[in-house]
CSV table of C-alpha atoms in Angstrom, one decimal:
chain,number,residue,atom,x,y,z
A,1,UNK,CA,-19.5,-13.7,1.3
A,2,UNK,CA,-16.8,-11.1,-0.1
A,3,UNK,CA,-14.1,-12.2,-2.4
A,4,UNK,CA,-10.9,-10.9,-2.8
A,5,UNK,CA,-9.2,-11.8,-6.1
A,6,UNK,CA,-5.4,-12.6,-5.3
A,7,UNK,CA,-2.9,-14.5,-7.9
A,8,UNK,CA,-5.7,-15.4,-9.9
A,9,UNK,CA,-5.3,-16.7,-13.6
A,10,UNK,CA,-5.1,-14.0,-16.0
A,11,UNK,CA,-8.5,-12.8,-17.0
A,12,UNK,CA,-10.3,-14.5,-15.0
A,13,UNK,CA,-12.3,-13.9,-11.6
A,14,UNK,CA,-10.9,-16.9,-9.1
A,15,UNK,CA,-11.7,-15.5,-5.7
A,16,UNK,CA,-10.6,-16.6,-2.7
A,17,UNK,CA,-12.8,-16.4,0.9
A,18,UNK,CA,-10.9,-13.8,3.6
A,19,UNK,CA,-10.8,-16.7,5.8
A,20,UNK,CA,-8.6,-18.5,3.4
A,21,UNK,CA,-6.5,-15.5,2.2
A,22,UNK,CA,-2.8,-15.9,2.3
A,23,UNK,CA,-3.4,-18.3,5.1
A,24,UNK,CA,0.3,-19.6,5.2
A,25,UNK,CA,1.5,-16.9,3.4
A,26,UNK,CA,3.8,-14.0,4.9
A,27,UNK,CA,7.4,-13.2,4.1
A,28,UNK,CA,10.6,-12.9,5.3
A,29,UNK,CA,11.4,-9.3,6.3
A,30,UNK,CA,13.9,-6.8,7.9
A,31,UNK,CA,12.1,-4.3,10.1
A,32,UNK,CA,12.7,-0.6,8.5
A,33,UNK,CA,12.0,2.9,9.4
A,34,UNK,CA,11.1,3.9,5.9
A,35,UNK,CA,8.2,5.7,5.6
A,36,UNK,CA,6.7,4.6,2.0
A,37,UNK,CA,5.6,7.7,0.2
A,38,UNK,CA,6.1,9.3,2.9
A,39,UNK,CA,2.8,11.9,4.4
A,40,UNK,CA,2.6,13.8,1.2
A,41,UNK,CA,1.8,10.7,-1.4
A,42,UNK,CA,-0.1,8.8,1.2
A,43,UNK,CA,-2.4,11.6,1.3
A,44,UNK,CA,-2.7,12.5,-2.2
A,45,UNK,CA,-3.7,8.5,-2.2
A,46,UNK,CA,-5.9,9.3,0.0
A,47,UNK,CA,-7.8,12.2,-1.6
A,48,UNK,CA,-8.5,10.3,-5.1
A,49,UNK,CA,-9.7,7.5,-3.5
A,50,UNK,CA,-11.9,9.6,-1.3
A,51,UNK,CA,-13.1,11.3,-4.9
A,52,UNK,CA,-14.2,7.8,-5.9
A,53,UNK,CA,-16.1,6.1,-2.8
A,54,UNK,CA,-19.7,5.2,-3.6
A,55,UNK,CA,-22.2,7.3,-1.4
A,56,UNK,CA,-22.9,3.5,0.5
A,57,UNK,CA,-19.2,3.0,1.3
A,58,UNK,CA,-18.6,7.0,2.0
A,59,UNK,CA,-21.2,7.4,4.6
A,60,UNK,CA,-19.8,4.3,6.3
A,61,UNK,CA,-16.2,5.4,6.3
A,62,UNK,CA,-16.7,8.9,7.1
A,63,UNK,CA,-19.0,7.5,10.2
A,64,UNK,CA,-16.1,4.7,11.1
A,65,UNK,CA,-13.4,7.8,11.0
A,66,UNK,CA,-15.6,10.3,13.3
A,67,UNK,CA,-15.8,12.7,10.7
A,68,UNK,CA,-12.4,12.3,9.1
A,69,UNK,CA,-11.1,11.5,5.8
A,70,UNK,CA,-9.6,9.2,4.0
A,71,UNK,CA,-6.1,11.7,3.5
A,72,UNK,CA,-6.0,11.7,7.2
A,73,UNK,CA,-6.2,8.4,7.6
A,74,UNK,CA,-3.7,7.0,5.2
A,75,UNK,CA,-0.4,8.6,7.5
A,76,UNK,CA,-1.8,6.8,10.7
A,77,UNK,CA,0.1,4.2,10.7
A,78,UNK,CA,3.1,5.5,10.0
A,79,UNK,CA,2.3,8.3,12.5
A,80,UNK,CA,1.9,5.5,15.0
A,81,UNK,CA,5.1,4.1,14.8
A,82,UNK,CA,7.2,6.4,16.3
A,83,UNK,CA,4.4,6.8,18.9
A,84,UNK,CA,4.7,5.1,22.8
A,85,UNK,CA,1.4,3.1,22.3
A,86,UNK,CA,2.7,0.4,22.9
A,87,UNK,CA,6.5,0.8,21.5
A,88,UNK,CA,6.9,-3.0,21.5
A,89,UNK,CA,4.1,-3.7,19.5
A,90,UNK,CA,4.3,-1.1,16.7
A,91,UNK,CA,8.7,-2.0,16.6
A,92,UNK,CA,8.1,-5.7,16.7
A,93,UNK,CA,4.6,-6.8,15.0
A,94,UNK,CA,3.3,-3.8,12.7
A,95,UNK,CA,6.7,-2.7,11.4
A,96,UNK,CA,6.5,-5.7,9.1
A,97,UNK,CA,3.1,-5.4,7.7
A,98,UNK,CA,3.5,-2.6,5.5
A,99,UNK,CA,5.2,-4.1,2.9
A,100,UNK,CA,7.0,-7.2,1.4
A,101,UNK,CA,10.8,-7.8,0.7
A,102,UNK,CA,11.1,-10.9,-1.9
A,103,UNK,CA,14.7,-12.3,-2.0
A,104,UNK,CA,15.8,-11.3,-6.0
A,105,UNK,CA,15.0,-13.9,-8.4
A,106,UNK,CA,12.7,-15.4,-6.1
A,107,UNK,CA,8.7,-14.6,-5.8
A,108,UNK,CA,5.9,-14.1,-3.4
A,109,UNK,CA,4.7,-17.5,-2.8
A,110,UNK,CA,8.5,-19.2,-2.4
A,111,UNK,CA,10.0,-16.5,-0.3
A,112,UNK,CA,10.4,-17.2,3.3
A,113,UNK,CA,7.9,-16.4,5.9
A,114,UNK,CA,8.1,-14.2,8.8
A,115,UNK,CA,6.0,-15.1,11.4
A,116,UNK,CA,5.1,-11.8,12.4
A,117,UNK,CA,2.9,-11.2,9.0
A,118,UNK,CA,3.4,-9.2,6.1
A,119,UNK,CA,1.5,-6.6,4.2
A,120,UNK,CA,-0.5,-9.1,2.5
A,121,UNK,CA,-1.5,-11.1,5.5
A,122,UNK,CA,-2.2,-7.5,7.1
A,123,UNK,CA,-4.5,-6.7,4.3
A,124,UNK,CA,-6.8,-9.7,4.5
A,125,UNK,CA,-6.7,-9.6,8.3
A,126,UNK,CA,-8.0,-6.6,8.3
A,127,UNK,CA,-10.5,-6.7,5.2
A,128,UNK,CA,-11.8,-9.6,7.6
A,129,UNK,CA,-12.2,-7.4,10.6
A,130,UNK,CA,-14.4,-5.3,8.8
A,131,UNK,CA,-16.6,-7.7,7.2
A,132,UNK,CA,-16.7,-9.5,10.5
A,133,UNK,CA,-15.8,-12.3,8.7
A,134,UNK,CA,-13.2,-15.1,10.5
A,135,UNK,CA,-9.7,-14.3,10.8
A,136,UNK,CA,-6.9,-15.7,8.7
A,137,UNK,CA,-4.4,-17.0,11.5
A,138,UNK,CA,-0.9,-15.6,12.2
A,139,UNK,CA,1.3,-13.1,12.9
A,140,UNK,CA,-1.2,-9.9,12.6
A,141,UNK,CA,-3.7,-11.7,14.6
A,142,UNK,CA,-1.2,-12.2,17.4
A,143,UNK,CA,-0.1,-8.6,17.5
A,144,UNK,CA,-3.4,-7.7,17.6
A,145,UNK,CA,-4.4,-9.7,20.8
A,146,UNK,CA,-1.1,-8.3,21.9
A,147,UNK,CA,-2.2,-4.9,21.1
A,148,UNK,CA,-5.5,-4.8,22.5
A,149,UNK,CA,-5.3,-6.9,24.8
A,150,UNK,CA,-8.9,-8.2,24.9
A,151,UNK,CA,-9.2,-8.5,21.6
A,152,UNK,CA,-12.7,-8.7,20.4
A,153,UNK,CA,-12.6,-8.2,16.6
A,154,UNK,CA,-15.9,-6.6,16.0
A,155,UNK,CA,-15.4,-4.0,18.5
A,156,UNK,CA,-15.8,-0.2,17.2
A,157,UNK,CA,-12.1,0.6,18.1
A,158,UNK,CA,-10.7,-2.5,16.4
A,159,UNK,CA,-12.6,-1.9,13.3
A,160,UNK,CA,-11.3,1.5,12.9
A,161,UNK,CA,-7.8,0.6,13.8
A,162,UNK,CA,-8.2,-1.7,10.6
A,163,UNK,CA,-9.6,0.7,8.4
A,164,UNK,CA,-6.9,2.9,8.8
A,165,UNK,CA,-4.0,0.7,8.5
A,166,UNK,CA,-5.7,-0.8,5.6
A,167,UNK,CA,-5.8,2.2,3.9
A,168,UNK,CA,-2.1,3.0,4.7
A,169,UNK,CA,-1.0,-0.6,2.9
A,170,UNK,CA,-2.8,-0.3,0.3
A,171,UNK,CA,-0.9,2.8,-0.6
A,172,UNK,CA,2.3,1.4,0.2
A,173,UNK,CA,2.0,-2.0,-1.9
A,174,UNK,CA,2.0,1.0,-5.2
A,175,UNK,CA,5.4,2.0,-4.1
A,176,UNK,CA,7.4,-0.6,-6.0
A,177,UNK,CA,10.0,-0.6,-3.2
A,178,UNK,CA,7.4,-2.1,-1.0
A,179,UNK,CA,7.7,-4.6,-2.5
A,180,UNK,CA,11.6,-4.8,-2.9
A,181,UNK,CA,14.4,-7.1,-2.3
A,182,UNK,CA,15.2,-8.2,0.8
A,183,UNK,CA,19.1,-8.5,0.3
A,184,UNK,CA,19.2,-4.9,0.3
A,185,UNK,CA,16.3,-4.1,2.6
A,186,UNK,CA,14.0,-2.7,-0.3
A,187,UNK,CA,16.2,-0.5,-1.6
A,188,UNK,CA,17.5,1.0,1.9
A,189,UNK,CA,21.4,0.1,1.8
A,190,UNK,CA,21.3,1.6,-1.8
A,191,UNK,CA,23.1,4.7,-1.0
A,192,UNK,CA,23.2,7.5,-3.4
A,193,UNK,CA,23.6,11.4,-4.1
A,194,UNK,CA,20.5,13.0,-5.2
A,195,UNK,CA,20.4,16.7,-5.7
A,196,UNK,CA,24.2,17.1,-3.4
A,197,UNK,CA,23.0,15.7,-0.7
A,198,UNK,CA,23.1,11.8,0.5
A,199,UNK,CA,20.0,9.3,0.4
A,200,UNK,CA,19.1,5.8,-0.5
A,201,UNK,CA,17.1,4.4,-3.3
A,202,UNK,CA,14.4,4.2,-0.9
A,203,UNK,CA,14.1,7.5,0.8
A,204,UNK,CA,14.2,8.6,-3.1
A,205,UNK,CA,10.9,7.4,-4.1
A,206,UNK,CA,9.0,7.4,-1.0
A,207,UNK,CA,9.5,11.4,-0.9
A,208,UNK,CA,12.4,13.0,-2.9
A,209,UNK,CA,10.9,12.4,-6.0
A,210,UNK,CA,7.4,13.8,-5.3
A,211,UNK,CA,9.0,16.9,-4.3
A,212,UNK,CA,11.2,16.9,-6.7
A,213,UNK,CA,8.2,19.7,-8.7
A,214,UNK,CA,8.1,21.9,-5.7
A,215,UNK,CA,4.4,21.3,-5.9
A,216,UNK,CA,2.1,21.2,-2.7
A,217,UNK,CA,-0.4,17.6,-2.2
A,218,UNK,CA,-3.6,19.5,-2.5
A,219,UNK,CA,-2.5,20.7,-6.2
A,220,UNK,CA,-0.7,17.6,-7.5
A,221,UNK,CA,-4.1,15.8,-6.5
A,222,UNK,CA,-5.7,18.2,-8.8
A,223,UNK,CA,-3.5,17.6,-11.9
A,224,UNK,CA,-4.1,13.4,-10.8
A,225,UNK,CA,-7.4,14.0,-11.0
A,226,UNK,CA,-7.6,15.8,-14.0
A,227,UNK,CA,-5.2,12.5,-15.8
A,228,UNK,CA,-7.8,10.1,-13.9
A,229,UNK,CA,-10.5,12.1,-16.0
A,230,UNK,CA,-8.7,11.3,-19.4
A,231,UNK,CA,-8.0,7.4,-18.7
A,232,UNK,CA,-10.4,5.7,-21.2
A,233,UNK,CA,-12.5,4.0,-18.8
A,234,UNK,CA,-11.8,0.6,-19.5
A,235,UNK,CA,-8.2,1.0,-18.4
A,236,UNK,CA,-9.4,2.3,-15.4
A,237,UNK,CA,-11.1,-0.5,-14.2
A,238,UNK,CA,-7.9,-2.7,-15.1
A,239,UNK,CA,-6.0,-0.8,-13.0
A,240,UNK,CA,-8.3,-0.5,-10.2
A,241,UNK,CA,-9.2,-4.5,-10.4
A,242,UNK,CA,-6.0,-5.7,-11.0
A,243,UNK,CA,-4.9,-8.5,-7.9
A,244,UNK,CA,-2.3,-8.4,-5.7
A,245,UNK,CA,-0.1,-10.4,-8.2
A,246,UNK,CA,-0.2,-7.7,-10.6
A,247,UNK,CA,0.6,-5.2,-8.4
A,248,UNK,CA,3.6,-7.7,-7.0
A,249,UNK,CA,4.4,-8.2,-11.1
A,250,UNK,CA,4.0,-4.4,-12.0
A,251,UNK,CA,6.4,-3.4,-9.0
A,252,UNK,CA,9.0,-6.3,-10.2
A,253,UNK,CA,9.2,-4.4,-13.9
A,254,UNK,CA,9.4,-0.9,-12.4
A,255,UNK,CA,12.8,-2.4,-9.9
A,256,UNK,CA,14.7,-4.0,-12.8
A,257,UNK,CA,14.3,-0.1,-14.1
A,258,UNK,CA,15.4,1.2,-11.2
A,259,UNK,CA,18.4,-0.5,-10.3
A,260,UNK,CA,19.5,-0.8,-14.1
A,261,UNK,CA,19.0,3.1,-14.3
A,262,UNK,CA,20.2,4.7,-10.9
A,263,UNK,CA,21.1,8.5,-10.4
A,264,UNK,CA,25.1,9.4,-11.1
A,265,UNK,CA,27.2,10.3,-13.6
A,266,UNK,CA,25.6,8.2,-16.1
A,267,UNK,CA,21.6,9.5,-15.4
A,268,UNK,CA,22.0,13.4,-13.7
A,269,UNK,CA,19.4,13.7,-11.1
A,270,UNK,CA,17.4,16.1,-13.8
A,271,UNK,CA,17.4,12.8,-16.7
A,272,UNK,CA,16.2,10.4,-13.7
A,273,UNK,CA,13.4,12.6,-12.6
A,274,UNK,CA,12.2,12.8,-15.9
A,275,UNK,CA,12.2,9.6,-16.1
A,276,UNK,CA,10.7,8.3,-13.2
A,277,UNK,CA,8.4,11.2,-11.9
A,278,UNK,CA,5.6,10.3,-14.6
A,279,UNK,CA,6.0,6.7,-13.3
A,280,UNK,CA,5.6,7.6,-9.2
A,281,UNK,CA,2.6,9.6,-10.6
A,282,UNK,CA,1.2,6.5,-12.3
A,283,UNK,CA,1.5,4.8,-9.4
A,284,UNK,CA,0.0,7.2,-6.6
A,285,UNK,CA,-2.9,7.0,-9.3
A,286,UNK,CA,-3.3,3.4,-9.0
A,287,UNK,CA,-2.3,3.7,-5.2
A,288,UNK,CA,-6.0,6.0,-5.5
A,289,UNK,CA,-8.5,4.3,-7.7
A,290,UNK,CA,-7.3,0.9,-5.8
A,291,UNK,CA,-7.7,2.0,-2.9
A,292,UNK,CA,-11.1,3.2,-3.6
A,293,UNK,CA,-12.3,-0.6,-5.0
A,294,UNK,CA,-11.2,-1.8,-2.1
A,295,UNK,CA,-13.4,0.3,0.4
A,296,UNK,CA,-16.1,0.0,-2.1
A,297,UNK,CA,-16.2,-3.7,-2.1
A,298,UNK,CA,-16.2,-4.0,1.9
A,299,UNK,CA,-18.9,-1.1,2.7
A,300,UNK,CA,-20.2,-0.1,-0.7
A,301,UNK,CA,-21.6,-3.7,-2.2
A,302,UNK,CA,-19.7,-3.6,-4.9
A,303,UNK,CA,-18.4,-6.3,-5.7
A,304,UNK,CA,-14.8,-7.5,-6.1
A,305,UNK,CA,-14.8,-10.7,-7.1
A,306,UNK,CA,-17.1,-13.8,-7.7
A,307,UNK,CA,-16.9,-17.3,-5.8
């Protein structure tokens, strides 16, 4: 049986079964055409966590993608959605499972539920597809019947439609917005002016700030990798086994930065980049080495968690 550890006790291993994961829990949330990271960070994701697949879990994902990778993979989802497969399903159902919006001052577990799903809910419906394990119940498991039609979840088609979105979420939960307030649509109705031109607060760190360097995604995945390299090792594995709450907690410190310390008149565009480019960096890291245990733990046998 695979365990995933979610809002488990500091420091210690309480796992939960996929078949009980978040069963309940999904959040209230306001459909959006953000795009988090937008195709550059996804696949920068997508090429450290490809660095750090174990030969077991490589061979399996390369043979599930035909050939592809796991770069290519992370912008599916996103790529899908202004697709017309099925327009209704990807506007009503799918839109909401990349990410969660948590009403300020409020948390995960208390917020209101949408009974579409969330990306939580997405995440451990499709970790349970692939270890053909049973379904949690809800909204992602209705859109997918709605989706496929006859839906059989162990089908080949199924399976790969799961590992790619997976892959996407998991890179979207390290964009702290992701994980924003749902009063302002995760940052979304936060208008700004960054560099003379007009954007949101959301549109700012899914893309503007990773271009903000003028550097292309194949060379800022070198220099990550390099920084990987010179992480002592233990800090590596706390950021790559740290459970959905901390991610949840870590993205909750990074938005009371952000909306104490917004570009304008008080912060030039040049101060906030400074600022905050080392911390978009830190978390396409994580976005990489998490993404990477996660795949591990379904097709490499390593293990995530105890019972």
């Amino acid at each position: 049986m695979f365990y995933v550890n979610l809002f488990g006790e500091k420091g210690s291993m309480r796992g939960f079964t996929v078949v009980g994961l978040l069963m309940g829990f999904s959040l209230m949330m306001v459909a959006d055409a953000a795009l988090a990271w937008g195709t550059k960070g996804h696949r920068i994701i997508g090429m450290l966590a490809q660095d750090r697949l174990t030969a077991t879990a490589e061979t399996q994902v390369t043979a599930l993608l035909e050939g592809s990778d796991l770069a290519t993979a992370a912008t599916w989802a996103d790529e899908m959605r202004s697709s017309q497969d099925n327009a209704a399903f990807w506007s009503d159902y799918a839109a909401t499972w990349h990410y969660v919006n948590i009403p300020a001052g409020s948390d995960y577990l208390s917020s209101p539920k949408d009974p579409h799903g969330d990306a939580l809910l997405a995440i451990a419906t499709f970790s349970a597809i692939l270890l053909e394990e049973p379904l949690p119940p809800g909204g992602v498991e209705d859109g997918l019947k709605l989706y496929f039609g006859n839906f059989d979840p162990r089908a080949i088609e199924v399976k790969r439609f799961a590992l790619k979105f997976l892959v996407h979420i998991l890179g979207d939960l390290q964009q702290p917005l992701h994980s924003g307030y749902a009063e302002d649509r995760g940052g979304n109705s936060v208008q700004l002016e960054w560099q003379g031109k007009s954007t949101n607060l959301h549109s700012l760190w899914d893309t503007r700030l990773l271009q903000y360097n003028d550097v292309d995604e194949a060379t800022y995945a070198r220099r990550l990798r390099l920084r990987i390299e010179r992480i002592p090792a233990s800090e590596v594995r706390n950021y790559e086994r740290a459970d959905v709450e901390v991610w949840l907690q870590e993205s909750t410190r990074n938005l009371e930065r952000m909306y104490a310390q917004l570009p304008g008149p008080a912060l030039s565009d040049n101060d906030y980049a400074a600022r905050f480019v080392p911390t978009v960096e830190l978390q396409l890291v994580k976005g990489g080495l998490r993404t990477a245990w996660f795949l591990n733990g379904i097709f490499g046998g390593f293990p995530m968690g105890t019972p």
